[in-house]
Coordinates of N, CA and C in Angstrom, one line a residue:
X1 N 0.8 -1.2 0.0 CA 0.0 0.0 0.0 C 0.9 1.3 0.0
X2 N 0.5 2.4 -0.2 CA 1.1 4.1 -0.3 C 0.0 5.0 0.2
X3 N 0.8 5.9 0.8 CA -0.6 7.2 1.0 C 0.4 8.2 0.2
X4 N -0.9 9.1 0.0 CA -0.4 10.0 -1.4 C -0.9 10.9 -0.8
X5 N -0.3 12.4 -1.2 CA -0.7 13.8 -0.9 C -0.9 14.3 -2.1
X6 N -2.2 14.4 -3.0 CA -2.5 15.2 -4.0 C -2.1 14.5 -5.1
X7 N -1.8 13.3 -5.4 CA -1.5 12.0 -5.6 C 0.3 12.0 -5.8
X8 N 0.7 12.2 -5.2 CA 2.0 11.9 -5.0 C 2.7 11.0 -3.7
X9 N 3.0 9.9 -3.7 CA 3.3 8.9 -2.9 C 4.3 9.8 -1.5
X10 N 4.2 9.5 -0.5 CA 4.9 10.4 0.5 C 6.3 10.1 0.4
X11 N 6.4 8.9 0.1 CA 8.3 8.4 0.1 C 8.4 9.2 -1.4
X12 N 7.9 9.9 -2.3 CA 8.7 10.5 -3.0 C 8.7 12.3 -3.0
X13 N 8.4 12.5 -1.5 CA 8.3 14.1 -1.3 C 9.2 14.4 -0.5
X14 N 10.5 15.2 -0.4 CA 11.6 15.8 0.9 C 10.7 15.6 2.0
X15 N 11.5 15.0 3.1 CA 10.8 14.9 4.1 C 10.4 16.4 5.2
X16 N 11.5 17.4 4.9 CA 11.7 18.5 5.6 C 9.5 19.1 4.9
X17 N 9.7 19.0 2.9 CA 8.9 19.5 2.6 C 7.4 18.9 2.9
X18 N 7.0 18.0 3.2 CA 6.1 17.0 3.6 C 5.9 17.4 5.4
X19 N 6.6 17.6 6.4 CA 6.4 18.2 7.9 C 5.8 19.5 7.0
X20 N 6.0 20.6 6.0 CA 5.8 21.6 6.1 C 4.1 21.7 6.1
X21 N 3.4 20.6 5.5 CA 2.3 20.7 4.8 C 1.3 20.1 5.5
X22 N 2.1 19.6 6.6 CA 1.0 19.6 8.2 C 1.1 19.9 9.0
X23 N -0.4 20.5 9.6 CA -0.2 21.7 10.7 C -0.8 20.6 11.6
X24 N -0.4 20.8 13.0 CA -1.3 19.5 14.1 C -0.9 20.5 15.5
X25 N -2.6 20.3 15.4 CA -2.7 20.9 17.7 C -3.3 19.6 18.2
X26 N -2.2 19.7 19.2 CA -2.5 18.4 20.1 C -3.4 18.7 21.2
X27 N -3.9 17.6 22.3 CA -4.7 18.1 23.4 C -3.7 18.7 24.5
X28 N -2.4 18.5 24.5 CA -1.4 18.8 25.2 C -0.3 19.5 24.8
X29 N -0.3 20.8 24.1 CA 0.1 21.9 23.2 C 1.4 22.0 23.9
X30 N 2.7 22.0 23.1 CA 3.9 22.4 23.8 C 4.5 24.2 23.2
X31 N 4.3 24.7 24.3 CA 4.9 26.0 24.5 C 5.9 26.4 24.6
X32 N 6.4 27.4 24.0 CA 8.3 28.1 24.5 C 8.0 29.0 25.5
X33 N 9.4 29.1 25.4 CA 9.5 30.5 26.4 C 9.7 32.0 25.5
X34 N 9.0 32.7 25.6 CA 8.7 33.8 24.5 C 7.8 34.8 24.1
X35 N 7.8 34.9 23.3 CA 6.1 36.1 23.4 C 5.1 35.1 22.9
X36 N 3.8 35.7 23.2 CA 2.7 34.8 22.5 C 2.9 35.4 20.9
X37 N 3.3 36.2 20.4 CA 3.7 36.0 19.0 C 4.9 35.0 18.0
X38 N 5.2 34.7 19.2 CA 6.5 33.9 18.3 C 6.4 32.6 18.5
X39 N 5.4 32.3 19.6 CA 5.0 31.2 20.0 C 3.8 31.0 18.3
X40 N 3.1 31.4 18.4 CA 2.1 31.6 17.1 C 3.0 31.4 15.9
X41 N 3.7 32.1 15.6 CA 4.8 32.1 15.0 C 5.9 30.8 14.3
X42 N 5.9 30.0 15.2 CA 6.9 29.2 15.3 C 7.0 28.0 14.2
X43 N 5.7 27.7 13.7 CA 6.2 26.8 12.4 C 5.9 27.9 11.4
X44 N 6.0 29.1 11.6 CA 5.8 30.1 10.5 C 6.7 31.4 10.4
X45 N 8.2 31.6 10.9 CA 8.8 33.0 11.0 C 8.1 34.0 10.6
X46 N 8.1 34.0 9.4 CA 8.3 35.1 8.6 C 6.6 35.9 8.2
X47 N 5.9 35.3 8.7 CA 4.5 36.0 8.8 C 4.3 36.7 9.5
X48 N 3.5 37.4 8.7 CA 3.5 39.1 9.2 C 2.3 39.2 10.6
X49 N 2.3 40.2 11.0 CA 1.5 40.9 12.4 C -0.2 40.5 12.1
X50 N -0.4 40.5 10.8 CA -1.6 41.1 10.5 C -2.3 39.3 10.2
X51 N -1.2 38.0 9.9 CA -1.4 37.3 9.6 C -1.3 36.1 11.0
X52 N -0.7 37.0 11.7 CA -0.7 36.2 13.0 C -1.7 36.1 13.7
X53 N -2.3 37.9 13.2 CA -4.0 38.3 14.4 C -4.8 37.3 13.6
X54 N -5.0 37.2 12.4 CA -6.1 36.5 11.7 C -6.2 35.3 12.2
X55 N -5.0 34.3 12.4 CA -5.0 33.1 12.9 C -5.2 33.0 14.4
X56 N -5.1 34.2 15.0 CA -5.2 34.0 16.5 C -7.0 34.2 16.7
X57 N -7.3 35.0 15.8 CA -9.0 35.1 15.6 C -9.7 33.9 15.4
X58 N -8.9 33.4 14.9 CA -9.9 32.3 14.0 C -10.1 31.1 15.1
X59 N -9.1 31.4 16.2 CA -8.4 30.2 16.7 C -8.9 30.6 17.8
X60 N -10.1 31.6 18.4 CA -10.6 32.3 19.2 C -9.7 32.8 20.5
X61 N -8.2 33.2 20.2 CA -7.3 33.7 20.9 C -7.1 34.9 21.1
X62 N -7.3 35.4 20.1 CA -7.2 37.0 20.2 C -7.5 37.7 21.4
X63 N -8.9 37.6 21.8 CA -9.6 38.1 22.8 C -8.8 38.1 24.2
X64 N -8.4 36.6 24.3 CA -7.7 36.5 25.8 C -6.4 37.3 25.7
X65 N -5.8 37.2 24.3 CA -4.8 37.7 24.1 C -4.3 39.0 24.2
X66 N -5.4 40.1 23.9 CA -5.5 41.5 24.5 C -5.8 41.9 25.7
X67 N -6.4 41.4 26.5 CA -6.3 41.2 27.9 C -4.9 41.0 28.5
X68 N -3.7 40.1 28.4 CA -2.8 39.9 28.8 C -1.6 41.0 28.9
X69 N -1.2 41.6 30.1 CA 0.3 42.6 30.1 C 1.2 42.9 28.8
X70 N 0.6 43.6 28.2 CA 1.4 43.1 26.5 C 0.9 42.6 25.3
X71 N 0.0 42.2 25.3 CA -0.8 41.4 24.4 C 0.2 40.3 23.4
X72 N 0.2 40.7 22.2 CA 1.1 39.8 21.5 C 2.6 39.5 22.3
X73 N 2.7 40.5 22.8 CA 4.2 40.6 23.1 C 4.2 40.1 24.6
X74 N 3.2 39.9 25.2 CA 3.3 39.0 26.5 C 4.1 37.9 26.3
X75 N 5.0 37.6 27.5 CA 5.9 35.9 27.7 C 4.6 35.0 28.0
X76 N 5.7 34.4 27.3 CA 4.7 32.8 28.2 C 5.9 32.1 28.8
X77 N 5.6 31.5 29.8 CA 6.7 30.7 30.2 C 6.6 29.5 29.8
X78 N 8.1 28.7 30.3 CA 8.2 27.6 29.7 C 6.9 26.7 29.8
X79 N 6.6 26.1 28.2 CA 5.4 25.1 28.1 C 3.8 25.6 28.5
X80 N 4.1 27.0 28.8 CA 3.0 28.0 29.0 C 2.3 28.0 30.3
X81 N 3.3 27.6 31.6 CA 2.8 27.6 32.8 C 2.1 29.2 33.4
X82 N 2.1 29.8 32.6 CA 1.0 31.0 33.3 C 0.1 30.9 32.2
X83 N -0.3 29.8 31.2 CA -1.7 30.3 30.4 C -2.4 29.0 31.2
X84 N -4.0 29.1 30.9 CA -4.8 28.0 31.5 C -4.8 27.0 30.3
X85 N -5.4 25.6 30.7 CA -5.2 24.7 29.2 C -6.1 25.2 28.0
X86 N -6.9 25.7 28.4 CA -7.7 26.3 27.0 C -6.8 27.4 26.4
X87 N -6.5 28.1 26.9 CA -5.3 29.5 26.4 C -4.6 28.8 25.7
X88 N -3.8 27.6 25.7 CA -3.0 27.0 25.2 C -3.0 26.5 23.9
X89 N -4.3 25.3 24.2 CA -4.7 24.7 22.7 C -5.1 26.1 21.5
X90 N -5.7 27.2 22.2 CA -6.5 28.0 21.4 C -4.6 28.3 20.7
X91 N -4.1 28.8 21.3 CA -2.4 29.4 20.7 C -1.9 28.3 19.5
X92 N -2.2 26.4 20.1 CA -1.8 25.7 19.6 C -2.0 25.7 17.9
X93 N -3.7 25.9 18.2 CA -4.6 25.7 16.8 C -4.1 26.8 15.8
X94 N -3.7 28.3 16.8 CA -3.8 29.4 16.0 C -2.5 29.1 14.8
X95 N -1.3 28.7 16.0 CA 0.1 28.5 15.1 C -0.5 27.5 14.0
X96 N -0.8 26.1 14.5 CA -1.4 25.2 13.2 C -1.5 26.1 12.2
X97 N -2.9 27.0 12.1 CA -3.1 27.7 10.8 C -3.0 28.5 10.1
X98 N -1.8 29.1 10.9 CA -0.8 30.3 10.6 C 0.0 29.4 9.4
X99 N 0.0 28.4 9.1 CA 1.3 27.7 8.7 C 0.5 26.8 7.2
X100 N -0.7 27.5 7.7 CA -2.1 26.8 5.8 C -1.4 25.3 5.6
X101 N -2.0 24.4 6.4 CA -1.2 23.2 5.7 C -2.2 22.8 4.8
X102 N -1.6 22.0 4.2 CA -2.7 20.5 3.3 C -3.6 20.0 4.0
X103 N -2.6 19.5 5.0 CA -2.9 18.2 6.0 C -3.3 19.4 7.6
X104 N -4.4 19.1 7.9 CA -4.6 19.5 9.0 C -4.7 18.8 10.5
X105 N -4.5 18.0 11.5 CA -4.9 17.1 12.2 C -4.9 17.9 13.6
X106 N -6.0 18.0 14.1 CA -6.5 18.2 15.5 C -6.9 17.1 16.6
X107 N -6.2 16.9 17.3 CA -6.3 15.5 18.4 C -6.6 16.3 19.7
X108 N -7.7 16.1 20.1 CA -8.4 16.8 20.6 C -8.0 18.1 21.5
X109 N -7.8 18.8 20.4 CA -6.8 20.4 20.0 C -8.1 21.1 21.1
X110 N -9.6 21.1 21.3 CA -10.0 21.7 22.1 C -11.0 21.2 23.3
X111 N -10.3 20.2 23.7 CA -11.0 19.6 25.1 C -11.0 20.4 26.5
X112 N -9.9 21.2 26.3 CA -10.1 21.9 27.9 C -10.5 23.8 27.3
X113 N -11.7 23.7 25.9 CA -12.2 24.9 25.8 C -13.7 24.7 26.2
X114 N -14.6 26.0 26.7 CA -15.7 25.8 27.1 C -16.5 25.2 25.9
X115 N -17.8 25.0 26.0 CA -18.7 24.5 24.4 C -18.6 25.9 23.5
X116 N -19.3 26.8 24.2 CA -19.7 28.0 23.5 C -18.5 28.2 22.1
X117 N -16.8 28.4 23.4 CA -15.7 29.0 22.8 C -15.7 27.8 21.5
X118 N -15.5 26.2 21.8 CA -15.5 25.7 20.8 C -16.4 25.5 19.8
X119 N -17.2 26.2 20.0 CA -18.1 26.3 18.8 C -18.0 27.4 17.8
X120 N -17.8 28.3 18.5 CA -17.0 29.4 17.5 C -15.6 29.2 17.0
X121 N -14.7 28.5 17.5 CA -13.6 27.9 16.8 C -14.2 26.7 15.3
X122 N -15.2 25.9 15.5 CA -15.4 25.0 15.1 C -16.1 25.8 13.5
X123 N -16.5 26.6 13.7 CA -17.1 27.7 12.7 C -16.6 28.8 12.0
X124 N -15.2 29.0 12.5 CA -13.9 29.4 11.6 C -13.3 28.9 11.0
X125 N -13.3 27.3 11.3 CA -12.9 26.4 11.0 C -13.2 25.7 9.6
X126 N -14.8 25.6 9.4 CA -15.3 25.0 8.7 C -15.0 26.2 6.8
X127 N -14.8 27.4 6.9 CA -14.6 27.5 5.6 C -13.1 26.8 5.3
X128 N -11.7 27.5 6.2 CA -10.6 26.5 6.4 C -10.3 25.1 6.0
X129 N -11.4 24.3 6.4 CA -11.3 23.0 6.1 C -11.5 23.1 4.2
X130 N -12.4 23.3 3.7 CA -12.4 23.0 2.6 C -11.1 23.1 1.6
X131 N -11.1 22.4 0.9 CA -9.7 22.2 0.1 C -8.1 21.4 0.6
X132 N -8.3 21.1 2.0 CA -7.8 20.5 2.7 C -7.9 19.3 3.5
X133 N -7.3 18.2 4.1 CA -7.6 17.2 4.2 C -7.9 17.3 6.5
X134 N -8.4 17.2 6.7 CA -8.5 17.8 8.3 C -9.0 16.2 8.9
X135 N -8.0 16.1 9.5 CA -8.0 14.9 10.5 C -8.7 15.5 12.0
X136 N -10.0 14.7 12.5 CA -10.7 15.1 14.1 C -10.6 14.3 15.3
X137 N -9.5 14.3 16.4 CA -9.7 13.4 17.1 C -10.8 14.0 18.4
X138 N -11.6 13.7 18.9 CA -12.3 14.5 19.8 C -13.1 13.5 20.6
X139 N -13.4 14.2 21.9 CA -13.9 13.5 22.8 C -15.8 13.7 23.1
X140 N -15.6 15.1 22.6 CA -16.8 15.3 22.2 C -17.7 15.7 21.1
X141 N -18.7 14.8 20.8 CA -19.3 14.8 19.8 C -19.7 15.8 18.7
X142 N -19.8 16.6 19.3 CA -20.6 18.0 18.6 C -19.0 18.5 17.8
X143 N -18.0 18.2 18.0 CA -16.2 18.2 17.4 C -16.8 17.7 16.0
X144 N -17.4 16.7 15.9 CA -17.1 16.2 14.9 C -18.4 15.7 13.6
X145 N -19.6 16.6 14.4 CA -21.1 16.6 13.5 C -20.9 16.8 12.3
X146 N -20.2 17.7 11.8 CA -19.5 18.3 10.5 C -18.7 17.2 9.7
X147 N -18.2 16.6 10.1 CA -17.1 15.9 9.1 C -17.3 15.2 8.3
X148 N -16.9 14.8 6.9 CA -17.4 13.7 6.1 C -17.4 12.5 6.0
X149 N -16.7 12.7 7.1 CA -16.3 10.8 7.7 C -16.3 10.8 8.9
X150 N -17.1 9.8 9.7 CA -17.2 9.5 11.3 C -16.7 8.1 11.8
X151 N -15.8 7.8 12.3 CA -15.3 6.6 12.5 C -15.9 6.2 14.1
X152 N -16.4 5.9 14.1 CA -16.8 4.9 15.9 C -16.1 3.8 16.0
X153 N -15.4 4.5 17.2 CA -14.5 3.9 17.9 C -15.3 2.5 19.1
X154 N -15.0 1.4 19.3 CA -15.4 0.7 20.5 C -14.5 0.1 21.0
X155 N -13.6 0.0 21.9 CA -12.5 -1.0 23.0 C -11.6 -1.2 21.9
X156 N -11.1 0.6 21.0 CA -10.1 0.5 20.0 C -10.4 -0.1 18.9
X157 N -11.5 -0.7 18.4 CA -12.1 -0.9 16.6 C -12.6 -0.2 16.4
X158 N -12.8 -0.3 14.8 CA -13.6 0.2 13.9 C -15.0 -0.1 14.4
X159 N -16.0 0.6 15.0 CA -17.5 -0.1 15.0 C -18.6 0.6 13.9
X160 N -18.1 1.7 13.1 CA -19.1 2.1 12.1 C -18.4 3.1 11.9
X161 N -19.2 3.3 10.4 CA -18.4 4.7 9.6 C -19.5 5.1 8.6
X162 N -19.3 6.6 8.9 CA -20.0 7.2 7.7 C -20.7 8.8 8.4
X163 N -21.1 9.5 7.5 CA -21.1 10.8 8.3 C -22.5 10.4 9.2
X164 N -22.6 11.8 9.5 CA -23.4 12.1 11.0 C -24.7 11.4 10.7
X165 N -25.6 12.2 9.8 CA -26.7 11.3 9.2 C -26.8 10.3 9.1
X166 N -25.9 9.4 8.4 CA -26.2 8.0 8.2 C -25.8 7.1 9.3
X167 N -24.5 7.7 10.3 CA -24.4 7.1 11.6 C -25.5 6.7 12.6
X168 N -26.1 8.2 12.9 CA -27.9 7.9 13.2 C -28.9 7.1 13.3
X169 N -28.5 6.9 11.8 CA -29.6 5.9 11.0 C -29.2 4.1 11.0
X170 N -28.1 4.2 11.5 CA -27.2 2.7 11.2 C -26.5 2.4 12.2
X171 N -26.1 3.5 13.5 CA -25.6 2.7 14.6 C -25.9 3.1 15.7
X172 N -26.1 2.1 16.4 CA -26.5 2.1 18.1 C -25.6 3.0 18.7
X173 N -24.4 2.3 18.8 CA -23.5 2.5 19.2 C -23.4 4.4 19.2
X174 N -23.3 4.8 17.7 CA -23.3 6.6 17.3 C -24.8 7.0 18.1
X175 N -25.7 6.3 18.2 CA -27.0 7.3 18.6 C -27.3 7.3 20.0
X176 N -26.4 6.1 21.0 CA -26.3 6.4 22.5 C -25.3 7.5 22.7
X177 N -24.5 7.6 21.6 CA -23.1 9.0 22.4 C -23.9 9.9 22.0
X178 N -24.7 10.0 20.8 CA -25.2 11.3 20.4 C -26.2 11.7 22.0
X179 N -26.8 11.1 21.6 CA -27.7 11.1 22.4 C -27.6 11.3 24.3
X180 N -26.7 10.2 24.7 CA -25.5 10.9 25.8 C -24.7 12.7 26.2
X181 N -24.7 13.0 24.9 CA -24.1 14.2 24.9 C -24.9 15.4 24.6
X182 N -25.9 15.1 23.7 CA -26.4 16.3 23.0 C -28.1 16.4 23.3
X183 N -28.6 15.0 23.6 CA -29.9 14.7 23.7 C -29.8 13.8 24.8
X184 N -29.8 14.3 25.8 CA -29.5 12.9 27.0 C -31.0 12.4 27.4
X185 N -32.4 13.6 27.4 CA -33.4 12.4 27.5 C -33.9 11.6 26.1
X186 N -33.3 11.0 25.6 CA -33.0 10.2 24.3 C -32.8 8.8 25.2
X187 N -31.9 9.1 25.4 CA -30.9 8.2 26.0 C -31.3 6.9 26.3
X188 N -31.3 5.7 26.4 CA -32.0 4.2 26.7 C -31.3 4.4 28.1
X189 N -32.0 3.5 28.8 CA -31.1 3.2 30.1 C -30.1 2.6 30.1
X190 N -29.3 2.9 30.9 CA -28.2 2.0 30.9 C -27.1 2.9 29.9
X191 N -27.4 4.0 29.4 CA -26.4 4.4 28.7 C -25.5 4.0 27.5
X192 N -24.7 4.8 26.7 CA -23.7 4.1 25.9 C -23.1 3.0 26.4
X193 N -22.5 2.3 25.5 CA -21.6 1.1 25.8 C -20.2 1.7 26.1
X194 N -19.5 0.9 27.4 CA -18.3 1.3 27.9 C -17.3 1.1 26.4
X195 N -16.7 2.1 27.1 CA -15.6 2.3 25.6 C -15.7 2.8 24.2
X196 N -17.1 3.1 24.0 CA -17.2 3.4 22.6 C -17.3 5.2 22.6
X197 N -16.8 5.5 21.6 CA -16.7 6.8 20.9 C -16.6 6.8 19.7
X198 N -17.0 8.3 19.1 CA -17.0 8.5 17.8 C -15.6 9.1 17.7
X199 N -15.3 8.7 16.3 CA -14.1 9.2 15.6 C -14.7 10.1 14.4
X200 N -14.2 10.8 13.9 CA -14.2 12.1 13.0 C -13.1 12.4 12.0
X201 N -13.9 12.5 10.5 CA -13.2 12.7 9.6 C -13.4 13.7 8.4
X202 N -12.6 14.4 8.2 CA -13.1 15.4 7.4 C -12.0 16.3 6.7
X203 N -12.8 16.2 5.1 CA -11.7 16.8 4.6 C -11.3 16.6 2.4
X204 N -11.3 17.7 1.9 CA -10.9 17.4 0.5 C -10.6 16.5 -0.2
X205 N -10.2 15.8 0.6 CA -8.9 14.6 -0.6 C -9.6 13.6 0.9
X206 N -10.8 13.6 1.2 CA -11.3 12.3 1.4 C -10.3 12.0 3.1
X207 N -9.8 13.1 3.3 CA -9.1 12.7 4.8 C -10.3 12.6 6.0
X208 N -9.5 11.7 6.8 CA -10.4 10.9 7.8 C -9.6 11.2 9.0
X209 N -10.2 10.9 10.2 CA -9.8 11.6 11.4 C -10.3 10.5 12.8
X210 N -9.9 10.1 13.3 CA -10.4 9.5 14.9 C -10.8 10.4 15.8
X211 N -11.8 10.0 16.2 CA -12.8 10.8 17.5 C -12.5 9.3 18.6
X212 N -12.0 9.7 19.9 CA -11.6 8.6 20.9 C -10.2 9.4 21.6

């Protein structure tokens, strides 16, 4: 087998040029010691002021960001022990798309944001996504209503795939988490099955994503 980016096999792309063309916020974002600009910055130098605010907007950072002694130019310390974990991921996501990749992959880039915040992230998101391939790891469902592809996870398998709608329509398993999270008097007794989650996938070129 081969995976291809835009159909080009990955063993035949520079490896430096291939890191360039994916951007990835983790649920555990690693910070420097620095300004929150350079921090933003960092898989990106050379991007200008105007292109930093955009990505910090989108990535619903800006706001906290003006608030802080300095704004852009506030330190963070090492690994960003004076921001809270939501400050963090929101910085993580912002650098991600400061850096326009191909390949997008978020692993649950906003688990420690409130719903609201991530919903407005998730809605900047969605023109972004198009034309690119966006990998969704998430713990919570509503992460991953959107995507074109839903993977349900159970005790680490495959238990069903296909978007939101037809998940609904075809698996127990997708309509107890739905239903758990978004519609709890839905819910059967007894709840979802231990271990199961949705996985999330979405994206141009048919990219797929784990929710788990």
């Amino acid at each position: 087998g081969r995976i291809t980016i835009d159909g080009v096999d990955v063993r035949d792309l520079d490896q430096n040029a291939l890191r360039r063309r994916i951007g990835v916020a983790l649920q555990e974002p690693i910070l420097f010691s620095g300004t929150i600009r350079d921090n933003i910055r960092y898989g990106r130098p050379d991007a200008t002021d105007d292109e930093v605010l955009a990505a910090a907007k989108l990535a619903q950072a800006h706001d906290f960001i003006t608030t802080l002694p300095g704004g852009y130019d506030a330190m963070v310390g090492q690994r960003g022990v004076n921001l809270s974990g939501g400050q963090k991921q929101r910085l993580a996501i912002a650098r991600a798309l400061l850096t326009d990749p191909s390949i997008l992959i978020l692993d649950d880039s906003t688990s420690a944001v409130d719903v609201a915040t991530e919903a407005h992230i998730q809605a900047g998101l969605a023109a972004l996504r198009r034309g690119r391939t966006t990998f969704m790891v998430a713990q919570r469902i509503s992460t991953v209503l959107t995507a074109d592809k839903i993977l349900v996870l159970d005790d680490g398998q495959v238990a069903a795939a296909g978007d939101h709608r037809t998940l609904l329509a075809s698996s127990e398993i997708y309509r107890e988490i739905y239903a758990s999270q978004l519609e709890p008097e839905l819910l059967p007794r007894g709840g979802p099955a231990p271990g199961a989650q949705p996985a999330a996938t979405n994206g141009a070129s048919n990219g797929e994503g784990r929710h788990g």
